PDB file of C-alpha atoms and ligand atoms in Angstrom:
ATOM      1  CA  UNK A 292     -33.944 -72.634  -7.002  1.00 95.00           C
ATOM      2  CA  UNK A 293     -34.725 -68.778  -7.696  1.00 98.00           C
ATOM      3  CA  UNK A 294     -35.383 -66.497  -4.762  1.00 98.00           C
ATOM      4  CA  UNK A 295     -36.316 -62.769  -5.750  1.00 98.00           C
ATOM      5  CA  UNK A 296     -36.103 -60.971  -2.260  1.00 98.00           C
ATOM      6  CA  UNK A 297     -36.651 -57.600  -1.303  1.00 98.00           C
ATOM      7  CA  UNK A 298     -33.299 -55.979   0.368  1.00 98.00           C
ATOM      8  CA  UNK A 299     -35.311 -53.243   2.025  1.00 98.00           C
ATOM      9  CA  UNK A 300     -34.933 -49.513   1.591  1.00 98.00           C
ATOM     10  CA  UNK A 301     -31.022 -49.102   2.310  1.00 97.00           C
ATOM     11  CA  UNK A 302     -30.204 -50.202   5.901  1.00 97.00           C
ATOM     12  CA  UNK A 303     -28.769 -53.643   5.513  1.00 97.00           C
ATOM     13  CA  UNK A 304     -30.870 -53.890   8.860  1.00 98.00           C
ATOM     14  CA  UNK A 305     -33.954 -53.971   7.154  1.00 98.00           C
ATOM     15  CA  UNK A 306     -34.018 -57.117   5.274  1.00 98.00           C
ATOM     16  CA  UNK A 307     -36.240 -59.818   6.460  1.00 98.00           C
ATOM     17  CA  UNK A 308     -34.469 -62.758   8.217  1.00 98.00           C
ATOM     18  CA  UNK A 309     -35.493 -64.647   5.432  1.00 98.00           C
ATOM     19  CA  UNK A 310     -33.892 -62.278   2.816  1.00 98.00           C
ATOM     20  CA  UNK A 311     -30.553 -62.339   5.117  1.00 98.00           C
ATOM     21  CA  UNK A 312     -30.584 -65.873   5.520  1.00 98.00           C
ATOM     22  CA  UNK A 313     -31.127 -66.760   1.821  1.00 98.00           C
ATOM     23  CA  UNK A 314     -27.881 -64.465   1.236  1.00 98.00           C
ATOM     24  CA  UNK A 315     -26.102 -66.075   3.398  1.00 98.00           C
ATOM     25  CA  UNK A 316     -26.880 -69.479   1.274  1.00 98.00           C
ATOM     26  CA  UNK A 317     -26.624 -68.413  -2.133  1.00 98.00           C
ATOM     27  CA  UNK A 318     -24.477 -69.591  -5.017  1.00 98.00           C
ATOM     28  CA  UNK A 319     -24.682 -66.518  -7.397  1.00 98.00           C
ATOM     29  CA  UNK A 320     -26.330 -62.870  -6.606  1.00 98.00           C
ATOM     30  CA  UNK A 321     -27.671 -61.023  -9.028  1.00 97.00           C
ATOM     31  CA  UNK A 322     -28.312 -57.620  -7.425  1.00 96.00           C
ATOM     32  CA  UNK A 323     -29.655 -54.180  -8.776  1.00 91.00           C
ATOM     33  CA  UNK A 324     -26.408 -52.559  -7.705  1.00 88.00           C
ATOM     34  CA  UNK A 325     -27.998 -48.454  -8.373  1.00 87.00           C
ATOM     35  CA  UNK A 326     -30.359 -49.054  -4.763  1.00 91.00           C
ATOM     36  CA  UNK A 327     -28.790 -51.911  -3.126  1.00 94.00           C
ATOM     37  CA  UNK A 328     -26.221 -51.405  -0.660  1.00 92.00           C
ATOM     38  CA  UNK A 329     -22.925 -53.031  -1.114  1.00 92.00           C
ATOM     39  CA  UNK A 330     -23.088 -53.838   1.935  1.00 95.00           C
ATOM     40  CA  UNK A 331     -26.053 -56.736   1.588  1.00 97.00           C
ATOM     41  CA  UNK A 332     -22.772 -59.067  -0.546  1.00 97.00           C
ATOM     42  CA  UNK A 333     -20.926 -59.422   2.867  1.00 97.00           C
ATOM     43  CA  UNK A 334     -23.482 -61.582   4.148  1.00 98.00           C
ATOM     44  CA  UNK A 335     -22.844 -63.767   1.178  1.00 98.00           C
ATOM     45  CA  UNK A 336     -20.397 -67.120   0.524  1.00 98.00           C
ATOM     46  CA  UNK A 337     -16.806 -66.488  -0.037  1.00 97.00           C
ATOM     47  CA  UNK A 338     -17.373 -68.148  -3.524  1.00 97.00           C
ATOM     48  CA  UNK A 339     -20.809 -67.016  -4.147  1.00 98.00           C
ATOM     49  CA  UNK A 340     -20.614 -65.054  -7.473  1.00 97.00           C
ATOM     50  CA  UNK A 341     -22.290 -61.064  -7.709  1.00 97.00           C
ATOM     51  CA  UNK A 342     -23.792 -59.355 -11.229  1.00 96.00           C
ATOM     52  CA  UNK A 343     -24.175 -56.151 -10.873  1.00 96.00           C
ATOM     53  CA  UNK A 344     -27.933 -55.789 -12.992  1.00 94.00           C
ATOM     54  CA  UNK A 345     -27.507 -52.071 -13.678  1.00 91.00           C
ATOM     55  CA  UNK A 346     -26.069 -52.500 -16.231  1.00 91.00           C
ATOM     56  CA  UNK A 347     -27.498 -55.174 -17.576  1.00 94.00           C
ATOM     57  CA  UNK A 348     -30.549 -56.381 -19.914  1.00 94.00           C
ATOM     58  CA  UNK A 349     -33.663 -58.521 -18.914  1.00 94.00           C
ATOM     59  CA  UNK A 350     -32.287 -61.310 -21.746  1.00 95.00           C
ATOM     60  CA  UNK A 351     -28.666 -61.188 -20.128  1.00 96.00           C
ATOM     61  CA  UNK A 352     -30.022 -61.324 -16.156  1.00 96.00           C
ATOM     62  CA  UNK A 353     -32.291 -64.548 -17.389  1.00 96.00           C
ATOM     63  CA  UNK A 354     -29.640 -65.611 -19.192  1.00 96.00           C
ATOM     64  CA  UNK A 355     -27.517 -66.144 -15.731  1.00 97.00           C
ATOM     65  CA  UNK A 356     -30.401 -67.739 -14.543  1.00 97.00           C
ATOM     66  CA  UNK A 357     -30.637 -70.177 -17.281  1.00 96.00           C
ATOM     67  CA  UNK A 358     -27.063 -71.139 -17.315  1.00 96.00           C
ATOM     68  CA  UNK A 359     -27.580 -72.224 -13.541  1.00 97.00           C
ATOM     69  CA  UNK A 360     -30.069 -74.872 -12.924  1.00 95.00           C
ATOM     70  CA  UNK A 361     -28.987 -76.656 -10.391  1.00 95.00           C
ATOM     71  CA  UNK A 362     -27.855 -73.107  -8.329  1.00 97.00           C
ATOM     72  CA  UNK A 363     -29.762 -71.087  -5.357  1.00 98.00           C
ATOM     73  CA  UNK A 364     -30.065 -67.879  -6.953  1.00 98.00           C
ATOM     74  CA  UNK A 365     -31.021 -65.104  -5.016  1.00 98.00           C
ATOM     75  CA  UNK A 366     -32.304 -62.199  -7.691  1.00 98.00           C
ATOM     76  CA  UNK A 367     -32.013 -59.519  -4.725  1.00 97.00           C
ATOM     77  CA  UNK A 368     -34.580 -55.747  -5.465  1.00 97.00           C
ATOM     78  CA  UNK A 369     -34.571 -52.624  -3.840  1.00 97.00           C
ATOM     79  CA  UNK A 370     -37.662 -52.200  -1.430  1.00 98.00           C
ATOM     80  CA  UNK A 371     -39.939 -54.603  -2.124  1.00 98.00           C
ATOM     81  CA  UNK A 372     -39.771 -56.164  -5.191  1.00 97.00           C
ATOM     82  CA  UNK A 373     -43.973 -55.589  -6.177  1.00 98.00           C
ATOM     83  CA  UNK A 374     -43.143 -51.986  -6.009  1.00 98.00           C
ATOM     84  CA  UNK A 375     -41.264 -51.003  -9.132  1.00 96.00           C
ATOM     85  CA  UNK A 376     -39.182 -53.803  -9.291  1.00 94.00           C
ATOM     86  CA  UNK A 377     -39.265 -55.022 -13.209  1.00 93.00           C
ATOM     87  CA  UNK A 378     -40.061 -58.328 -11.729  1.00 96.00           C
ATOM     88  CA  UNK A 379     -42.848 -59.395 -13.602  1.00 96.00           C
ATOM     89  CA  UNK A 380     -41.375 -59.983 -16.770  1.00 96.00           C
ATOM     90  CA  UNK A 381     -38.371 -61.868 -14.691  1.00 96.00           C
ATOM     91  CA  UNK A 382     -41.203 -63.860 -13.472  1.00 97.00           C
ATOM     92  CA  UNK A 383     -43.127 -64.820 -16.662  1.00 97.00           C
ATOM     93  CA  UNK A 384     -40.056 -65.588 -18.375  1.00 96.00           C
ATOM     94  CA  UNK A 385     -39.352 -68.082 -15.909  1.00 96.00           C
ATOM     95  CA  UNK A 386     -42.181 -69.129 -15.955  1.00 97.00           C
ATOM     96  CA  UNK A 387     -41.835 -69.875 -19.766  1.00 96.00           C
ATOM     97  CA  UNK A 388     -39.235 -72.228 -19.037  1.00 95.00           C
ATOM     98  CA  UNK A 389     -40.922 -73.684 -16.125  1.00 95.00           C
ATOM     99  CA  UNK A 390     -37.916 -72.878 -13.324  1.00 96.00           C
ATOM    100  CA  UNK A 391     -39.711 -72.574 -10.041  1.00 96.00           C
ATOM    101  CA  UNK A 392     -38.757 -69.091  -8.310  1.00 98.00           C
ATOM    102  CA  UNK A 393     -40.250 -67.562  -4.994  1.00 98.00           C
ATOM    103  CA  UNK A 394     -40.708 -64.141  -4.173  1.00 98.00           C
ATOM    104  CA  UNK A 395     -39.439 -62.742  -0.362  1.00 98.00           C
ATOM    105  CA  UNK A 396     -41.071 -59.005   0.368  1.00 98.00           C
ATOM    106  CA  UNK A 397     -38.903 -56.688   1.808  1.00 98.00           C
ATOM    107  CA  UNK A 398     -39.707 -52.651   3.049  1.00 98.00           C
ATOM    108  CA  UNK A 399     -40.250 -50.159   0.655  1.00 98.00           C
ATOM    109  CA  UNK A 400     -39.239 -46.839   0.531  1.00 98.00           C
ATOM    110  CA  UNK A 401     -42.658 -45.516   0.780  1.00 98.00           C
ATOM    111  CA  UNK A 402     -42.897 -46.971   4.824  1.00 98.00           C
ATOM    112  CA  UNK A 403     -39.005 -46.349   5.378  1.00 98.00           C
ATOM    113  CA  UNK A 404     -39.762 -42.770   4.438  1.00 98.00           C
ATOM    114  CA  UNK A 405     -42.855 -42.753   6.997  1.00 98.00           C
ATOM    115  CA  UNK A 406     -41.144 -43.993   9.257  1.00 98.00           C
ATOM    116  CA  UNK A 407     -38.013 -41.694   8.741  1.00 98.00           C
ATOM    117  CA  UNK A 408     -40.726 -39.033   9.585  1.00 98.00           C
ATOM    118  CA  UNK A 409     -42.569 -40.637  12.296  1.00 98.00           C
ATOM    119  CA  UNK A 410     -46.247 -40.376  10.848  1.00 98.00           C
ATOM    120  CA  UNK A 411     -48.530 -42.231  10.289  1.00 97.00           C
ATOM    121  CA  UNK A 412     -50.175 -42.289   6.317  1.00 98.00           C
ATOM    122  CA  UNK A 413     -53.919 -43.191   7.677  1.00 97.00           C
ATOM    123  CA  UNK A 414     -55.530 -40.933  10.186  1.00 96.00           C
ATOM    124  CA  UNK A 415     -59.443 -41.518  11.248  1.00 93.00           C
ATOM    125  CA  UNK A 416     -60.433 -38.192   9.496  1.00 93.00           C
ATOM    126  CA  UNK A 417     -57.844 -37.477   7.493  1.00 96.00           C
ATOM    127  CA  UNK A 418     -57.260 -39.847   5.151  1.00 96.00           C
ATOM    128  CA  UNK A 419     -57.560 -43.820   4.893  1.00 97.00           C
ATOM    129  CA  UNK A 420     -56.252 -43.995   1.972  1.00 98.00           C
ATOM    130  CA  UNK A 421     -52.669 -44.423   0.478  1.00 98.00           C
ATOM    131  CA  UNK A 422     -51.829 -43.658  -2.924  1.00 98.00           C
ATOM    132  CA  UNK A 423     -48.404 -44.741  -4.292  1.00 98.00           C
ATOM    133  CA  UNK A 424     -47.486 -43.751  -7.748  1.00 98.00           C
ATOM    134  CA  UNK A 425     -44.996 -42.156  -9.978  1.00 97.00           C
ATOM    135  CA  UNK A 426     -45.430 -38.777 -12.274  1.00 96.00           C
ATOM    136  CA  UNK A 427     -45.302 -39.760 -15.878  1.00 93.00           C
ATOM    137  CA  UNK A 428     -41.481 -39.224 -17.503  1.00 88.00           C
ATOM    138  CA  UNK A 429     -39.532 -41.614 -19.564  1.00 87.00           C
ATOM    139  CA  UNK A 430     -42.216 -43.705 -18.455  1.00 88.00           C
ATOM    140  CA  UNK A 431     -45.652 -42.797 -19.681  1.00 92.00           C
ATOM    141  CA  UNK A 432     -49.017 -43.663 -16.714  1.00 93.00           C
ATOM    142  CA  UNK A 433     -52.140 -45.071 -17.966  1.00 93.00           C
ATOM    143  CA  UNK A 434     -54.597 -42.888 -18.860  1.00 93.00           C
ATOM    144  CA  UNK A 435     -56.532 -41.395 -15.360  1.00 92.00           C
ATOM    145  CA  UNK A 436     -53.749 -42.427 -13.239  1.00 95.00           C
ATOM    146  CA  UNK A 437     -52.364 -38.441 -13.644  1.00 95.00           C
ATOM    147  CA  UNK A 438     -50.817 -36.600 -10.654  1.00 97.00           C
ATOM    148  CA  UNK A 439     -53.573 -34.165 -10.963  1.00 96.00           C
ATOM    149  CA  UNK A 440     -56.670 -36.706 -11.024  1.00 96.00           C
ATOM    150  CA  UNK A 441     -55.119 -38.437  -8.518  1.00 97.00           C
ATOM    151  CA  UNK A 442     -54.456 -35.588  -5.873  1.00 97.00           C
ATOM    152  CA  UNK A 443     -58.137 -35.058  -6.616  1.00 97.00           C
ATOM    153  CA  UNK A 444     -59.491 -37.853  -4.201  1.00 97.00           C
ATOM    154  CA  UNK A 445     -56.814 -35.986  -1.512  1.00 96.00           C
ATOM    155  CA  UNK A 446     -55.400 -39.056   0.142  1.00 97.00           C
ATOM    156  CA  UNK A 447     -52.014 -39.258   1.554  1.00 98.00           C
ATOM    157  CA  UNK A 448     -49.952 -40.074  -1.406  1.00 98.00           C
ATOM    158  CA  UNK A 449     -46.064 -41.621  -1.963  1.00 98.00           C
ATOM    159  CA  UNK A 450     -44.392 -40.173  -4.786  1.00 98.00           C
ATOM    160  CA  UNK A 451     -41.259 -42.506  -6.706  1.00 98.00           C
ATOM    161  CA  UNK A 452     -39.149 -41.455  -9.242  1.00 97.00           C
ATOM    162  CA  UNK A 453     -40.469 -38.209  -9.582  1.00 97.00           C
ATOM    163  CA  UNK A 454     -37.930 -35.778  -7.585  1.00 98.00           C
ATOM    164  CA  UNK A 455     -36.157 -34.571 -10.849  1.00 97.00           C
ATOM    165  CA  UNK A 456     -39.250 -33.052 -12.260  1.00 97.00           C
ATOM    166  CA  UNK A 457     -40.842 -31.796  -8.844  1.00 98.00           C
ATOM    167  CA  UNK A 458     -41.688 -28.415 -10.006  1.00 97.00           C
ATOM    168  CA  UNK A 459     -44.124 -29.878 -12.860  1.00 97.00           C
ATOM    169  CA  UNK A 460     -45.122 -32.173 -10.014  1.00 98.00           C
ATOM    170  CA  UNK A 461     -45.906 -29.595  -7.287  1.00 98.00           C
ATOM    171  CA  UNK A 462     -47.854 -27.654 -10.330  1.00 98.00           C
ATOM    172  CA  UNK A 463     -50.707 -30.798 -10.809  1.00 97.00           C
ATOM    173  CA  UNK A 464     -50.676 -31.586  -7.246  1.00 98.00           C
ATOM    174  CA  UNK A 465     -51.821 -27.832  -6.106  1.00 98.00           C
ATOM    175  CA  UNK A 466     -54.349 -28.104  -8.777  1.00 97.00           C
ATOM    176  CA  UNK A 467     -55.432 -31.275  -8.209  1.00 97.00           C
ATOM    177  CA  UNK A 468     -55.562 -31.182  -4.180  1.00 96.00           C
ATOM    178  CA  UNK A 469     -57.171 -27.579  -4.839  1.00 96.00           C
ATOM    179  CA  UNK A 470     -54.688 -25.988  -2.193  1.00 96.00           C
ATOM    180  CA  UNK A 471     -51.240 -24.794  -2.303  1.00 97.00           C
ATOM    181  CA  UNK A 472     -50.645 -25.129   1.805  1.00 97.00           C
ATOM    182  CA  UNK A 473     -50.830 -29.047   1.525  1.00 98.00           C
ATOM    183  CA  UNK A 474     -47.516 -30.768   3.843  1.00 98.00           C
ATOM    184  CA  UNK A 475     -45.052 -32.273   2.043  1.00 98.00           C
ATOM    185  CA  UNK A 476     -42.115 -34.406   3.579  1.00 98.00           C
ATOM    186  CA  UNK A 477     -39.275 -35.148   0.553  1.00 98.00           C
ATOM    187  CA  UNK A 478     -37.075 -38.010   2.320  1.00 98.00           C
ATOM    188  CA  UNK A 479     -33.943 -38.447   0.419  1.00 98.00           C
ATOM    189  CA  UNK A 480     -31.990 -41.534   0.559  1.00 98.00           C
ATOM    190  CA  UNK A 481     -34.480 -43.126   3.468  1.00 98.00           C
ATOM    191  CA  UNK A 482     -32.484 -45.539   5.827  1.00 97.00           C
ATOM    192  CA  UNK A 483     -28.788 -44.848   4.471  1.00 97.00           C
ATOM    193  CA  UNK A 484     -26.225 -42.616   6.421  1.00 96.00           C
ATOM    194  CA  UNK A 485     -26.767 -39.293   4.144  1.00 96.00           C
ATOM    195  CA  UNK A 486     -30.880 -39.634   4.983  1.00 98.00           C
ATOM    196  CA  UNK A 487     -32.042 -36.185   4.677  1.00 98.00           C
ATOM    197  CA  UNK A 488     -35.198 -34.654   5.265  1.00 98.00           C
ATOM    198  CA  UNK A 489     -36.991 -31.600   3.898  1.00 98.00           C
ATOM    199  CA  UNK A 490     -40.642 -30.167   4.951  1.00 98.00           C
ATOM    200  CA  UNK A 491     -42.440 -27.406   3.146  1.00 98.00           C
ATOM    201  CA  UNK A 492     -45.828 -27.223   1.305  1.00 98.00           C
ATOM    202  CA  UNK A 493     -46.657 -27.809  -2.356  1.00 98.00           C
ATOM    203  CA  UNK A 494     -46.210 -23.877  -2.548  1.00 98.00           C
ATOM    204  CA  UNK A 495     -42.170 -24.100  -1.268  1.00 98.00           C
ATOM    205  CA  UNK A 496     -40.968 -27.829  -1.289  1.00 98.00           C
ATOM    206  CA  UNK A 497     -39.750 -27.672  -4.997  1.00 98.00           C
ATOM    207  CA  UNK A 498     -37.506 -24.773  -4.469  1.00 98.00           C
ATOM    208  CA  UNK A 499     -36.130 -26.209  -1.153  1.00 98.00           C
ATOM    209  CA  UNK A 500     -35.770 -29.127  -2.604  1.00 98.00           C
ATOM    210  CA  UNK A 501     -33.734 -27.801  -5.983  1.00 97.00           C
ATOM    211  CA  UNK A 502     -31.453 -25.825  -3.410  1.00 97.00           C
ATOM    212  CA  UNK A 503     -30.618 -28.815  -1.541  1.00 97.00           C
ATOM    213  CA  UNK A 504     -29.348 -30.356  -5.151  1.00 97.00           C
ATOM    214  CA  UNK A 505     -31.974 -33.590  -4.657  1.00 97.00           C
ATOM    215  CA  UNK A 506     -32.860 -35.363  -7.770  1.00 96.00           C
ATOM    216  CA  UNK A 507     -32.910 -38.857  -7.506  1.00 96.00           C
ATOM    217  CA  UNK A 508     -33.751 -41.536  -4.629  1.00 97.00           C
ATOM    218  CA  UNK A 509     -36.381 -39.426  -2.889  1.00 98.00           C
ATOM    219  CA  UNK A 510     -39.902 -40.097  -1.496  1.00 98.00           C
ATOM    220  CA  UNK A 511     -42.051 -37.424  -1.773  1.00 98.00           C
ATOM    221  CA  UNK A 512     -45.138 -37.683   0.605  1.00 98.00           C
ATOM    222  CA  UNK A 513     -47.786 -35.672   0.363  1.00 98.00           C
ATOM    223  CA  UNK A 514     -50.807 -34.876   2.599  1.00 98.00           C
ATOM    224  CA  UNK A 515     -52.631 -33.765   5.660  1.00 97.00           C
ATOM    225  CA  UNK A 516     -50.935 -36.791   7.543  1.00 98.00           C
ATOM    226  CA  UNK A 517     -47.413 -34.660   7.508  1.00 98.00           C
ATOM    227  CA  UNK A 518     -49.223 -32.118   9.588  1.00 96.00           C
ATOM    228  CA  UNK A 519     -51.870 -30.838  11.030  1.00 90.00           C
ATOM    229  CA  UNK A 520     -55.121 -32.175  12.936  1.00 89.00           C
ATOM    230  CA  UNK A 521     -56.584 -35.688  13.525  1.00 91.00           C
ATOM    231  CA  UNK A 522     -59.055 -37.865  15.454  1.00 89.00           C
ATOM    232  CA  UNK A 523     -57.775 -40.143  17.263  1.00 86.00           C
ATOM    233  CA  UNK A 524     -58.242 -44.063  16.332  1.00 83.00           C
ATOM    234  CA  UNK A 525     -61.553 -45.971  17.432  1.00 82.00           C
ATOM    235  CA  UNK A 526     -59.036 -48.806  18.128  1.00 81.00           C
ATOM    236  CA  UNK A 527     -57.743 -48.008  21.311  1.00 83.00           C
ATOM    237  CA  UNK A 528     -60.560 -45.352  22.739  1.00 84.00           C
ATOM    238  CA  UNK A 529     -61.553 -46.672  25.969  1.00 83.00           C
ATOM    239  CA  UNK A 530     -65.681 -46.148  25.176  1.00 83.00           C
ATOM    240  CA  UNK A 531     -65.050 -47.974  21.962  1.00 80.00           C
ATOM    241  CA  UNK A 532     -65.271 -51.929  22.568  1.00 83.00           C
ATOM    242  CA  UNK A 533     -64.507 -54.074  19.977  1.00 83.00           C
ATOM    243  CA  UNK A 534     -63.502 -58.309  19.474  1.00 83.00           C
ATOM    244  CA  UNK A 535     -60.674 -58.138  22.093  1.00 84.00           C
ATOM    245  CA  UNK A 536     -61.804 -55.335  24.581  1.00 83.00           C
ATOM    246  CA  UNK A 537     -64.784 -54.405  26.249  1.00 82.00           C
ATOM    247  CA  UNK A 538     -65.908 -50.738  26.784  1.00 81.00           C
ATOM    248  CA  UNK A 539     -65.221 -49.058  29.872  1.00 81.00           C
ATOM    249  CA  UNK A 540     -66.476 -46.431  31.782  1.00 71.00           C
TER     250      UNK A 540
HETATM  251  N1  LIG B 260     -38.784 -51.678  -5.003  1.00 58.96           N
HETATM  252  C1  LIG B 260     -38.531 -50.388  -4.812  1.00 58.96           C
HETATM  253  C2  LIG B 260     -38.599 -48.760  -5.382  1.00 58.96           C
HETATM  254  C3  LIG B 260     -38.032 -48.750  -6.715  1.00 58.96           C
HETATM  255  S1  LIG B 260     -38.211 -47.526  -7.289  1.00 58.96           S
HETATM  256  C4  LIG B 260     -39.332 -50.178  -3.327  1.00 58.96           C
HETATM  257  O1  LIG B 260     -40.117 -50.567  -2.798  1.00 58.96           O
HETATM  258  O2  LIG B 260     -38.908 -49.251  -2.727  1.00 58.96           O
HETATM  259  C5  LIG B 260     -37.112 -46.350  -7.131  1.00 58.96           C
HETATM  260  C6  LIG B 260     -38.118 -45.329  -6.638  1.00 58.96           C
HETATM  261  O3  LIG B 260     -38.089 -45.755  -5.665  1.00 58.96           O
HETATM  262  C7  LIG B 260     -36.701 -44.255  -6.477  1.00 58.96           C
HETATM  263  O4  LIG B 260     -36.376 -43.400  -7.324  1.00 58.96           O
HETATM  264  C8  LIG B 260     -37.009 -43.464  -5.337  1.00 58.96           C
HETATM  265  O5  LIG B 260     -38.619 -42.590  -5.662  1.00 58.96           O
HETATM  266  C9  LIG B 260     -37.499 -44.224  -4.120  1.00 58.96           C
HETATM  267  N2  LIG B 260     -36.653 -45.011  -3.931  1.00 58.96           N
HETATM  268  C10 LIG B 260     -36.321 -46.187  -3.556  1.00 58.96           C
HETATM  269  N3  LIG B 260     -35.010 -46.416  -2.443  1.00 58.96           N
HETATM  270  C11 LIG B 260     -35.052 -45.295  -1.470  1.00 58.96           C
HETATM  271  C12 LIG B 260     -34.900 -44.504  -0.183  1.00 58.96           C
HETATM  272  N4  LIG B 260     -34.758 -44.935   0.502  1.00 58.96           N
HETATM  273  N5  LIG B 260     -35.213 -43.111   0.032  1.00 58.96           N
HETATM  274  C13 LIG B 260     -36.512 -42.508  -1.129  1.00 58.96           C
HETATM  275  N6  LIG B 260     -36.640 -43.494  -1.689  1.00 58.96           N
HETATM  276  C14 LIG B 260     -36.521 -44.371  -1.851  1.00 58.96           C
END
């Protein structure tokens, strides 16, 4: 059986219990070495075989799966595998080969980054929507999904894979949001020991990030949810009743 497992954002204890158990039982672990902590491999059996997919092609990964039909294989992806994990193409190949597989979700770096800055993406009157996206780089984005268009929604945003181009990114965000005063938090290596957080606004964040020399492994969080006023939620409002609680005087 093959298991696609989300390793979480960095901290080894941010994998699910199910994911950790699978690591302990695996005969083979194929891990995305560029972002998955080596620490995860310490939980494996002593005779477990490891492959670092960072230097492999899709065909090479599939080949290992193909050659080992009777083994328990864990394909370990960073964060949650459904987000920029490139797992669809692997799953489709396995379907063609009639090989069964399961997917075990993980803590994505966008939620880990929100935890690091201790904020909530969805404040009642600020934004009830989170946009997860990336800027077009070497990989383009489909029409209508450019940063400028997305920013016009003024939703909370978590931008992946884009810190290298933060100058161009902030220019487009300023145009979209129609303001350069929107709060931004750049979270470098959320949940890792060398995590770093840089706060600013669309106006000054690019300069601050450049000064720190950060060019990869960062979440760029943007929106009024990071700073400023908000209304309290109805959920815990004493004047508001719902299925589990009566209105109080
Ligand atoms: N599946 C992963 C994302 C893989 S794409 C997830 O769910 O998080 C890789 C990008 O994710 C990086 O360029 C960076 O933008 C972001 N990323 C991954 N781990 C991170 C971390 N610990 N802190 C901040 N950003 C991270």
